[in-house]
Amino acid sequence: MAKTILALNNLHPLGLDGLEDGFTVLRLGREHDPENAIQAHQNDIVGIVASVGNTVSAKLIEALPNLEIISNFAVGVDNIDLAAADRRGVVVTNTPDVLTTDTADIALSLILCAARRIVEADAYVRVGKWHGGAMRLGTSLSGKTCGIVGLGRIGQAIAARAAAFDMRILYHGRTAKTHVPYEFCSSLHDMAAQSDFLVLACAGGAETKHLVDEGILEALGEKGYLINIARGSVVDQDALLIALQNKSLAGAGLDVYDNEPNVPESLFSMDNVVLLPHIGSATMETRRKMAQLVIDNIKAHFNGDPVKTPVAA
Ligand code: NAP
Ligand code: GLV
């Protein structure tokens, strides 16, 4: 049996080459008929490389009798049916830590761009509007309240950065942390009401689906900005669009959406939003480290060693 890795994602350009010495790599993106290609190699596939946007469903897992490992090129694993993997005894790994600081930097970039109108200001200069007078004013960060949903690795890195901008930090999650100097809010609604910037940094998936709904957006209110670097599913996107259209929110900074890469066109004409194409971890340095971790996990597994970054079922 040729040990085959099904690559749903091509990783960093250099990424998959590191697997070629031990495995046959089936790069699905290069196949004319992906379903047929999987069927043809059904018994050979021992591992899957996936990422955000590549659904690893129960159906796919069950169709591969010799599958042993799913190595995700992302820290979030909401694209994988973890219960199905667990039922089959398939190991799942992700890429935590290596992307934490870059993703936190993007959250701060979104806060700064939304509050200080950076994108609008750049366009203001380029199209010559400056000759017509100064542009409208932005909002200060200093002294404002930053409410973070999900004070995990990235949430904590965002908190440290926001604190350096003299912001007051609140956080919400399932449990209070004992080792952090920030105030825990058991009620997301109360935290939203106190926040000028509500920053989403929690895991995606069924548990957090539409955690931010119409009521939370109302609580954040017309002084508030919603910043989302977590997953589109965490926010009721329709409710967000209405709130932004009605200006019942000050604005939003979004790196993630429902059904990426499809972004609601109504957002394109809004001047109170900043839109990024899911680039939290998108630096050469970090993507290289993530790709290496994906490969190291697969190699460790097939060498009989513990994987570096297992995901609990
Ligand atoms: P992490 O350390 O596991 O943190 C996840 C946080 O989610 C935890 O602090 C957890 O808080 C919180 N959480 C889980 N369920 C929750 C719930 N029901 N209500 C509120 N909070 C909940 O993971 P991480 O490394 O910081 O990554 C966080 C997420 O960021 C990833 O899962 C991914 O979706 C997203 N991400 C996005 C990008 C990007 O490019 N935009 C890049 C990397 C990661 P408690 O345990 O206290 O509840
Ligand atoms: C990116 O979104 C990740 O979860 O790593």
Tab-separated table of C-alpha atoms and ligand atoms in Angstrom:
chain	number	residue	atom	x	y	z
A	1	MET	CA	0.000	0.000	0.000
A	2	ALA	CA	1.388	3.413	-0.999
A	3	LYS	CA	1.043	5.597	2.093
A	4	THR	CA	-0.932	8.494	0.668
A	5	ILE	CA	-1.655	11.871	2.213
A	6	LEU	CA	-4.761	13.550	0.867
A	7	ALA	CA	-3.935	17.259	0.690
A	8	LEU	CA	-7.174	19.227	0.613
A	9	ASN	CA	-5.015	22.323	1.026
A	10	ASN	CA	-1.666	23.227	-0.543
A	11	LEU	CA	-0.301	24.942	2.583
A	12	HIS	CA	2.494	27.405	2.237
A	13	PRO	CA	4.107	27.130	-1.241
A	14	LEU	CA	7.051	25.260	0.271
A	15	GLY	CA	4.831	23.301	2.615
A	16	LEU	CA	3.869	19.993	1.102
A	17	ASP	CA	7.273	19.350	-0.460
A	18	GLY	CA	8.448	18.263	2.984
A	19	LEU	CA	6.076	15.304	2.844
A	20	GLU	CA	7.133	13.995	-0.550
A	21	ASP	CA	10.101	12.006	0.836
A	22	GLY	CA	7.910	9.655	2.889
A	23	PHE	CA	4.485	9.740	1.291
A	24	THR	CA	2.593	9.994	-1.952
A	25	VAL	CA	0.833	13.331	-1.779
A	26	LEU	CA	-2.535	13.521	-3.507
A	27	ARG	CA	-3.042	17.244	-4.119
A	28	LEU	CA	-6.759	17.506	-4.573
A	29	GLY	CA	-6.526	21.025	-5.987
A	30	ARG	CA	-4.739	19.590	-9.038
A	31	GLU	CA	-7.303	16.880	-9.783
A	32	HIS	CA	-9.941	17.386	-12.492
A	33	ASP	CA	-12.375	15.107	-10.709
A	34	PRO	CA	-11.594	15.274	-6.971
A	35	GLU	CA	-14.267	12.780	-5.912
A	36	ASN	CA	-13.006	10.179	-8.365
A	37	ALA	CA	-9.413	10.772	-7.239
A	38	ILE	CA	-10.381	10.096	-3.622
A	39	GLN	CA	-12.261	6.955	-4.602
A	40	ALA	CA	-9.312	5.688	-6.641
A	41	HIS	CA	-6.989	6.076	-3.620
A	42	GLN	CA	-9.547	5.252	-0.924
A	43	ASN	CA	-7.536	2.397	0.594
A	44	ASP	CA	-4.164	4.159	0.343
A	45	ILE	CA	-5.069	7.360	2.157
A	46	VAL	CA	-3.619	7.317	5.671
A	47	GLY	CA	-3.619	11.038	6.369
A	48	ILE	CA	-5.437	14.227	5.460
A	49	VAL	CA	-4.025	17.744	5.343
A	50	ALA	CA	-6.819	20.303	5.627
A	51	SER	CA	-7.339	23.911	6.551
A	52	VAL	CA	-10.036	26.526	7.063
A	53	GLY	CA	-12.610	26.056	4.317
A	54	ASN	CA	-11.836	22.349	3.776
A	55	THR	CA	-14.644	20.419	5.401
A	56	VAL	CA	-13.540	17.066	6.777
A	57	SER	CA	-16.926	15.474	7.207
A	58	ALA	CA	-18.000	12.222	8.853
A	59	LYS	CA	-18.749	10.951	5.326
A	60	LEU	CA	-15.170	11.565	4.164
A	61	ILE	CA	-13.665	10.090	7.333
A	62	GLU	CA	-15.841	6.999	7.063
A	63	ALA	CA	-14.995	6.555	3.372
A	64	LEU	CA	-11.274	6.146	4.146
A	65	PRO	CA	-10.754	2.815	5.927
A	66	ASN	CA	-7.012	3.319	6.589
A	67	LEU	CA	-7.140	6.947	7.671
A	68	GLU	CA	-4.998	7.526	10.794
A	69	ILE	CA	-4.432	11.266	11.082
A	70	ILE	CA	-5.968	14.625	10.098
A	71	SER	CA	-3.355	17.370	10.308
A	72	ASN	CA	-5.040	20.764	10.175
A	73	PHE	CA	-3.176	23.795	8.841
A	74	ALA	CA	-4.992	26.095	11.288
A	75	VAL	CA	-5.507	26.301	15.013
A	76	GLY	CA	-9.309	26.304	14.682
A	77	VAL	CA	-10.698	22.853	13.969
A	78	ASP	CA	-14.353	23.705	13.347
A	79	ASN	CA	-13.914	22.414	9.769
A	80	ILE	CA	-13.420	18.856	11.069
A	81	ASP	CA	-16.049	16.476	12.422
A	82	LEU	CA	-14.118	15.699	15.606
A	83	ALA	CA	-16.696	13.234	16.902
A	84	ALA	CA	-16.461	11.187	13.688
A	85	ALA	CA	-12.652	11.235	13.880
A	86	ASP	CA	-12.818	10.100	17.498
A	87	ARG	CA	-15.221	7.263	16.691
A	88	ARG	CA	-12.740	5.964	14.133
A	89	GLY	CA	-9.714	6.530	16.410
A	90	VAL	CA	-8.277	9.067	13.939
A	91	VAL	CA	-5.731	11.474	15.466
A	92	VAL	CA	-6.415	15.198	14.852
A	93	THR	CA	-3.711	17.875	15.100
A	94	ASN	CA	-3.718	21.667	14.639
A	95	THR	CA	-1.242	24.581	14.633
A	96	PRO	CA	-1.547	26.452	17.949
A	97	ASP	CA	0.905	29.037	19.368
A	98	VAL	CA	2.939	29.681	16.194
A	99	LEU	CA	0.206	31.985	14.835
A	100	THR	CA	-0.830	33.671	18.072
A	101	THR	CA	1.079	36.951	17.813
A	102	ASP	CA	0.394	37.541	14.114
A	103	THR	CA	-3.320	36.972	14.608
A	104	ALA	CA	-3.397	39.271	17.625
A	105	ASP	CA	-1.596	41.895	15.526
A	106	ILE	CA	-4.382	41.675	12.944
A	107	ALA	CA	-7.017	42.166	15.667
A	108	LEU	CA	-5.224	45.341	16.787
A	109	SER	CA	-4.874	46.439	13.169
A	110	LEU	CA	-8.630	46.096	12.759
A	111	ILE	CA	-9.268	48.073	15.954
A	112	LEU	CA	-6.916	50.826	14.826
A	113	CYS	CA	-8.160	50.899	11.226
A	114	ALA	CA	-11.815	50.982	12.269
A	115	ALA	CA	-11.386	53.575	15.027
A	116	ARG	CA	-8.940	55.876	13.244
A	117	ARG	CA	-10.495	55.396	9.758
A	118	ILE	CA	-7.113	54.364	8.329
A	119	VAL	CA	-8.434	52.746	5.154
A	120	GLU	CA	-10.712	55.697	4.454
A	121	ALA	CA	-7.838	58.088	5.174
A	122	ASP	CA	-5.558	56.323	2.696
A	123	ALA	CA	-8.213	56.591	-0.024
A	124	TYR	CA	-8.780	60.241	0.962
A	125	VAL	CA	-5.211	61.090	0.041
A	126	ARG	CA	-5.082	58.937	-3.111
A	127	VAL	CA	-8.208	60.407	-4.701
A	128	GLY	CA	-7.238	63.977	-3.853
A	129	LYS	CA	-10.038	64.690	-1.378
A	130	TRP	CA	-7.540	66.299	1.015
A	131	HIS	CA	-7.547	69.384	-1.217
A	132	GLY	CA	-11.204	69.808	-0.298
A	133	GLY	CA	-10.460	69.929	3.442
A	134	ALA	CA	-9.725	67.632	6.360
A	135	MET	CA	-11.508	64.319	6.670
A	136	ARG	CA	-13.921	63.495	9.459
A	137	LEU	CA	-12.623	62.631	12.905
A	138	GLY	CA	-11.942	59.177	14.312
A	139	THR	CA	-12.214	57.672	17.790
A	140	SER	CA	-9.461	57.390	20.449
A	141	LEU	CA	-8.384	54.020	21.776
A	142	SER	CA	-6.824	55.321	24.964
A	143	GLY	CA	-9.212	55.083	27.914
A	144	LYS	CA	-11.717	52.955	25.977
A	145	THR	CA	-12.952	49.510	26.990
A	146	CYS	CA	-11.988	46.431	25.015
A	147	GLY	CA	-14.190	43.395	25.725
A	148	ILE	CA	-12.633	40.146	24.534
A	149	VAL	CA	-14.712	37.033	23.883
A	150	GLY	CA	-12.435	34.013	24.439
A	151	LEU	CA	-9.329	34.792	26.464
A	152	GLY	CA	-7.309	31.903	25.075
A	153	ARG	CA	-3.860	32.147	23.495
A	154	ILE	CA	-4.866	34.752	20.902
A	155	GLY	CA	-7.320	36.504	23.248
A	156	GLN	CA	-4.536	37.008	25.794
A	157	ALA	CA	-2.159	38.339	23.153
A	158	ILE	CA	-4.866	40.790	22.045
A	159	ALA	CA	-5.415	41.840	25.667
A	160	ALA	CA	-1.699	42.560	26.153
A	161	ARG	CA	-1.629	44.679	23.002
A	162	ALA	CA	-4.834	46.550	23.814
A	163	ALA	CA	-3.570	47.202	27.363
A	164	ALA	CA	-0.440	48.757	25.832
A	165	PHE	CA	-2.778	51.195	24.064
A	166	ASP	CA	-4.127	52.180	27.526
A	167	MET	CA	-7.395	50.378	27.052
A	168	ARG	CA	-9.390	48.820	29.905
A	169	ILE	CA	-9.700	45.063	29.321
A	170	LEU	CA	-12.737	42.900	30.071
A	171	TYR	CA	-13.216	39.313	28.955
A	172	HIS	CA	-15.921	36.720	28.593
A	173	GLY	CA	-15.636	32.950	28.243
A	174	ARG	CA	-16.938	29.780	29.797
A	175	THR	CA	-14.765	30.189	32.897
A	176	ALA	CA	-12.826	32.932	34.692
A	177	LYS	CA	-9.035	32.671	34.454
A	178	THR	CA	-7.091	32.824	37.706
A	179	HIS	CA	-3.797	34.080	36.264
A	180	VAL	CA	-4.834	37.200	34.339
A	181	PRO	CA	-5.135	40.812	35.533
A	182	TYR	CA	-8.334	41.457	33.552
A	183	GLU	CA	-11.938	41.584	34.712
A	184	PHE	CA	-14.091	38.536	33.914
A	185	CYS	CA	-17.691	39.099	32.763
A	186	SER	CA	-19.920	36.037	33.075
A	187	SER	CA	-22.564	37.823	30.997
A	188	LEU	CA	-21.609	38.567	27.398
A	189	HIS	CA	-24.523	41.005	27.222
A	190	ASP	CA	-23.200	43.033	30.172
A	191	MET	CA	-19.691	43.020	28.729
A	192	ALA	CA	-20.961	44.197	25.334
A	193	ALA	CA	-22.843	47.036	27.017
A	194	GLN	CA	-19.616	48.159	28.737
A	195	SER	CA	-17.381	47.721	25.673
A	196	ASP	CA	-16.327	50.223	23.051
A	197	PHE	CA	-14.625	47.428	21.111
A	198	LEU	CA	-16.023	43.904	21.313
A	199	VAL	CA	-13.308	41.579	20.020
A	200	LEU	CA	-14.120	37.983	19.108
A	201	ALA	CA	-11.241	35.552	19.663
A	202	CYS	CA	-13.068	32.378	20.682
A	203	ALA	CA	-13.243	28.998	18.971
A	204	GLY	CA	-15.798	28.501	16.188
A	205	GLY	CA	-18.195	25.574	15.881
A	206	ALA	CA	-21.632	24.642	17.176
A	207	GLU	CA	-20.994	25.837	20.741
A	208	THR	CA	-20.285	29.428	19.745
A	209	LYS	CA	-22.611	29.702	16.722
A	210	HIS	CA	-24.331	33.120	16.763
A	211	LEU	CA	-23.007	33.891	20.244
A	212	VAL	CA	-23.131	37.481	19.015
A	213	ASP	CA	-26.729	37.987	17.986
A	214	GLU	CA	-29.043	40.962	17.609
A	215	GLY	CA	-29.286	41.413	21.402
A	216	ILE	CA	-25.501	41.528	21.878
A	217	LEU	CA	-25.132	43.982	18.983
A	218	GLU	CA	-27.827	46.162	20.510
A	219	ALA	CA	-25.950	46.099	23.829
A	220	LEU	CA	-22.711	47.107	22.079
A	221	GLY	CA	-24.716	49.929	20.572
A	222	GLU	CA	-23.896	52.959	18.491
A	223	LYS	CA	-20.688	53.716	20.400
A	224	GLY	CA	-19.372	50.206	19.747
A	225	TYR	CA	-17.179	48.465	17.183
A	226	LEU	CA	-17.326	44.720	16.543
A	227	ILE	CA	-13.972	43.144	15.710
A	228	ASN	CA	-13.999	39.524	14.534
A	229	ILE	CA	-10.868	37.452	14.018
A	230	ALA	CA	-12.489	34.229	15.317
A	231	ARG	CA	-14.955	32.692	12.867
A	232	GLY	CA	-17.862	34.122	10.858
A	233	SER	CA	-20.172	31.620	12.528
A	234	VAL	CA	-19.745	33.320	15.926
A	235	VAL	CA	-21.790	36.287	14.667
A	236	ASP	CA	-25.319	36.384	13.290
A	237	GLN	CA	-24.145	37.975	10.040
A	238	ASP	CA	-27.616	39.117	8.961
A	239	ALA	CA	-28.105	40.916	12.283
A	240	LEU	CA	-24.662	42.496	11.898
A	241	LEU	CA	-25.467	43.780	8.405
A	242	ILE	CA	-28.691	45.359	9.659
A	243	ALA	CA	-26.945	46.982	12.638
A	244	LEU	CA	-24.218	48.401	10.383
A	245	GLN	CA	-26.721	49.624	7.798
A	246	ASN	CA	-28.799	51.319	10.505
A	247	LYS	CA	-25.666	52.766	12.138
A	248	SER	CA	-26.822	51.241	15.391
A	249	LEU	CA	-23.185	50.094	15.656
A	250	ALA	CA	-20.266	52.506	15.218
A	251	GLY	CA	-18.496	50.087	12.915
A	252	ALA	CA	-16.820	46.726	12.440
A	253	GLY	CA	-13.467	45.223	11.592
A	254	LEU	CA	-13.813	41.766	10.059
A	255	ASP	CA	-11.237	39.163	9.089
A	256	VAL	CA	-13.711	36.266	8.975
A	257	TYR	CA	-17.188	35.694	7.518
A	258	ASP	CA	-19.885	33.108	6.987
A	259	ASN	CA	-19.277	31.095	3.836
A	260	GLU	CA	-15.809	32.468	2.930
A	261	PRO	CA	-14.657	33.745	0.485
A	262	ASN	CA	-18.147	35.068	-0.194
A	263	VAL	CA	-18.472	38.403	1.578
A	264	PRO	CA	-21.889	40.100	1.549
A	265	GLU	CA	-21.733	42.779	-1.129
A	266	SER	CA	-23.712	45.180	1.030
A	267	LEU	CA	-20.573	45.537	3.169
A	268	PHE	CA	-18.543	46.862	0.226
A	269	SER	CA	-20.243	50.230	0.156
A	270	MET	CA	-20.201	50.822	3.915
A	271	ASP	CA	-17.700	53.361	5.192
A	272	ASN	CA	-17.916	52.104	8.783
A	273	VAL	CA	-16.353	48.687	8.143
A	274	VAL	CA	-12.856	47.375	7.478
A	275	LEU	CA	-12.756	44.079	5.584
A	276	LEU	CA	-9.832	41.654	5.462
A	277	PRO	CA	-9.648	38.315	3.599
A	278	HIS	CA	-8.943	36.014	6.603
A	279	ILE	CA	-5.280	36.975	7.018
A	280	GLY	CA	-4.750	36.506	10.771
A	281	SER	CA	-1.800	34.133	10.312
A	282	ALA	CA	-0.856	35.253	6.808
A	283	THR	CA	2.827	36.100	7.123
A	284	MET	CA	5.680	34.226	5.469
A	285	GLU	CA	7.216	33.456	8.856
A	286	THR	CA	4.083	32.100	10.468
A	287	ARG	CA	2.768	30.155	7.484
A	288	ARG	CA	6.152	28.449	7.203
A	289	LYS	CA	6.014	27.447	10.884
A	290	MET	CA	2.434	26.223	10.501
A	291	ALA	CA	3.340	24.113	7.460
A	292	GLN	CA	6.293	22.623	9.331
A	293	LEU	CA	4.042	21.721	12.250
A	294	VAL	CA	1.537	20.051	9.913
A	295	ILE	CA	4.351	17.930	8.470
A	296	ASP	CA	6.040	17.238	11.826
A	297	ASN	CA	2.757	15.939	13.232
A	298	ILE	CA	2.246	13.550	10.310
A	299	LYS	CA	5.826	12.311	10.421
A	300	ALA	CA	5.766	11.875	14.208
A	301	HIS	CA	2.575	9.863	13.985
A	302	PHE	CA	3.920	7.466	11.360
A	303	ASN	CA	7.252	7.143	13.197
A	304	GLY	CA	5.318	5.949	16.227
A	305	ASP	CA	6.090	9.111	18.234
A	306	PRO	CA	3.533	11.320	20.001
A	307	VAL	CA	2.203	14.080	17.750
A	308	LYS	CA	3.301	17.591	18.777
A	309	THR	CA	-0.072	19.317	18.895
A	310	PRO	CA	-2.970	16.925	19.369
A	311	VAL	CA	-6.559	18.189	19.472
A	312	ALA	CA	-8.761	16.623	22.126
A	313	ALA	CA	-12.012	15.119	20.768
B	1	NAP	P1	-7.620	28.843	22.338
B	1	NAP	O1	-6.385	29.180	23.073
B	1	NAP	O2	-8.129	27.435	22.419
B	1	NAP	O3	-8.758	29.848	22.770
B	1	NAP	C1	-10.084	29.631	22.435
B	1	NAP	C2	-10.925	30.416	23.395
B	1	NAP	O4	-12.298	30.220	23.006
B	1	NAP	C3	-10.791	29.935	24.829
B	1	NAP	O5	-10.260	30.962	25.610
B	1	NAP	C4	-12.217	29.634	25.235
B	1	NAP	O6	-12.432	30.289	26.450
B	1	NAP	C5	-13.048	30.325	24.176
B	1	NAP	N1	-14.340	29.665	24.049
B	1	NAP	C6	-14.594	28.402	23.687
B	1	NAP	N2	-15.928	28.176	23.754
B	1	NAP	C7	-16.489	29.325	24.160
B	1	NAP	C8	-17.816	29.728	24.428
B	1	NAP	N3	-18.839	28.877	24.264
B	1	NAP	N4	-18.040	30.994	24.841
B	1	NAP	C9	-17.012	31.863	24.977
B	1	NAP	N5	-15.739	31.533	24.758
B	1	NAP	C10	-15.492	30.283	24.362
B	1	NAP	O7	-7.457	29.129	20.782
B	1	NAP	P2	-6.609	30.291	20.083
B	1	NAP	O8	-5.322	29.746	19.631
B	1	NAP	O9	-6.621	31.495	20.946
B	1	NAP	O10	-7.527	30.525	18.776
B	1	NAP	C11	-8.841	31.005	18.929
B	1	NAP	C12	-9.608	31.000	17.622
B	1	NAP	O11	-9.158	32.031	16.780
B	1	NAP	C13	-9.437	29.737	16.763
B	1	NAP	O12	-10.268	28.682	17.202
B	1	NAP	C14	-9.808	30.219	15.380
B	1	NAP	O13	-11.194	30.035	15.158
B	1	NAP	C15	-9.478	31.719	15.429
B	1	NAP	N6	-8.302	32.057	14.596
B	1	NAP	C16	-8.476	32.905	13.551
B	1	NAP	C17	-7.393	33.273	12.777
B	1	NAP	C18	-7.554	34.219	11.631
B	1	NAP	O14	-6.780	34.140	10.686
B	1	NAP	N7	-8.501	35.122	11.668
B	1	NAP	C19	-6.115	32.783	13.066
B	1	NAP	C20	-5.986	31.923	14.135
B	1	NAP	C21	-7.080	31.571	14.900
B	1	NAP	P3	-12.897	29.459	27.746
B	1	NAP	O15	-12.156	28.161	27.715
B	1	NAP	O16	-12.559	30.320	28.858
B	1	NAP	O17	-14.347	29.344	27.511
B	2	GLV	C1	-7.164	30.368	11.158
B	2	GLV	O1	-8.225	30.842	11.008
B	2	GLV	C2	-6.847	29.370	12.144
B	2	GLV	O2	-7.758	28.878	12.815
B	2	GLV	O3	-5.664	29.070	12.273
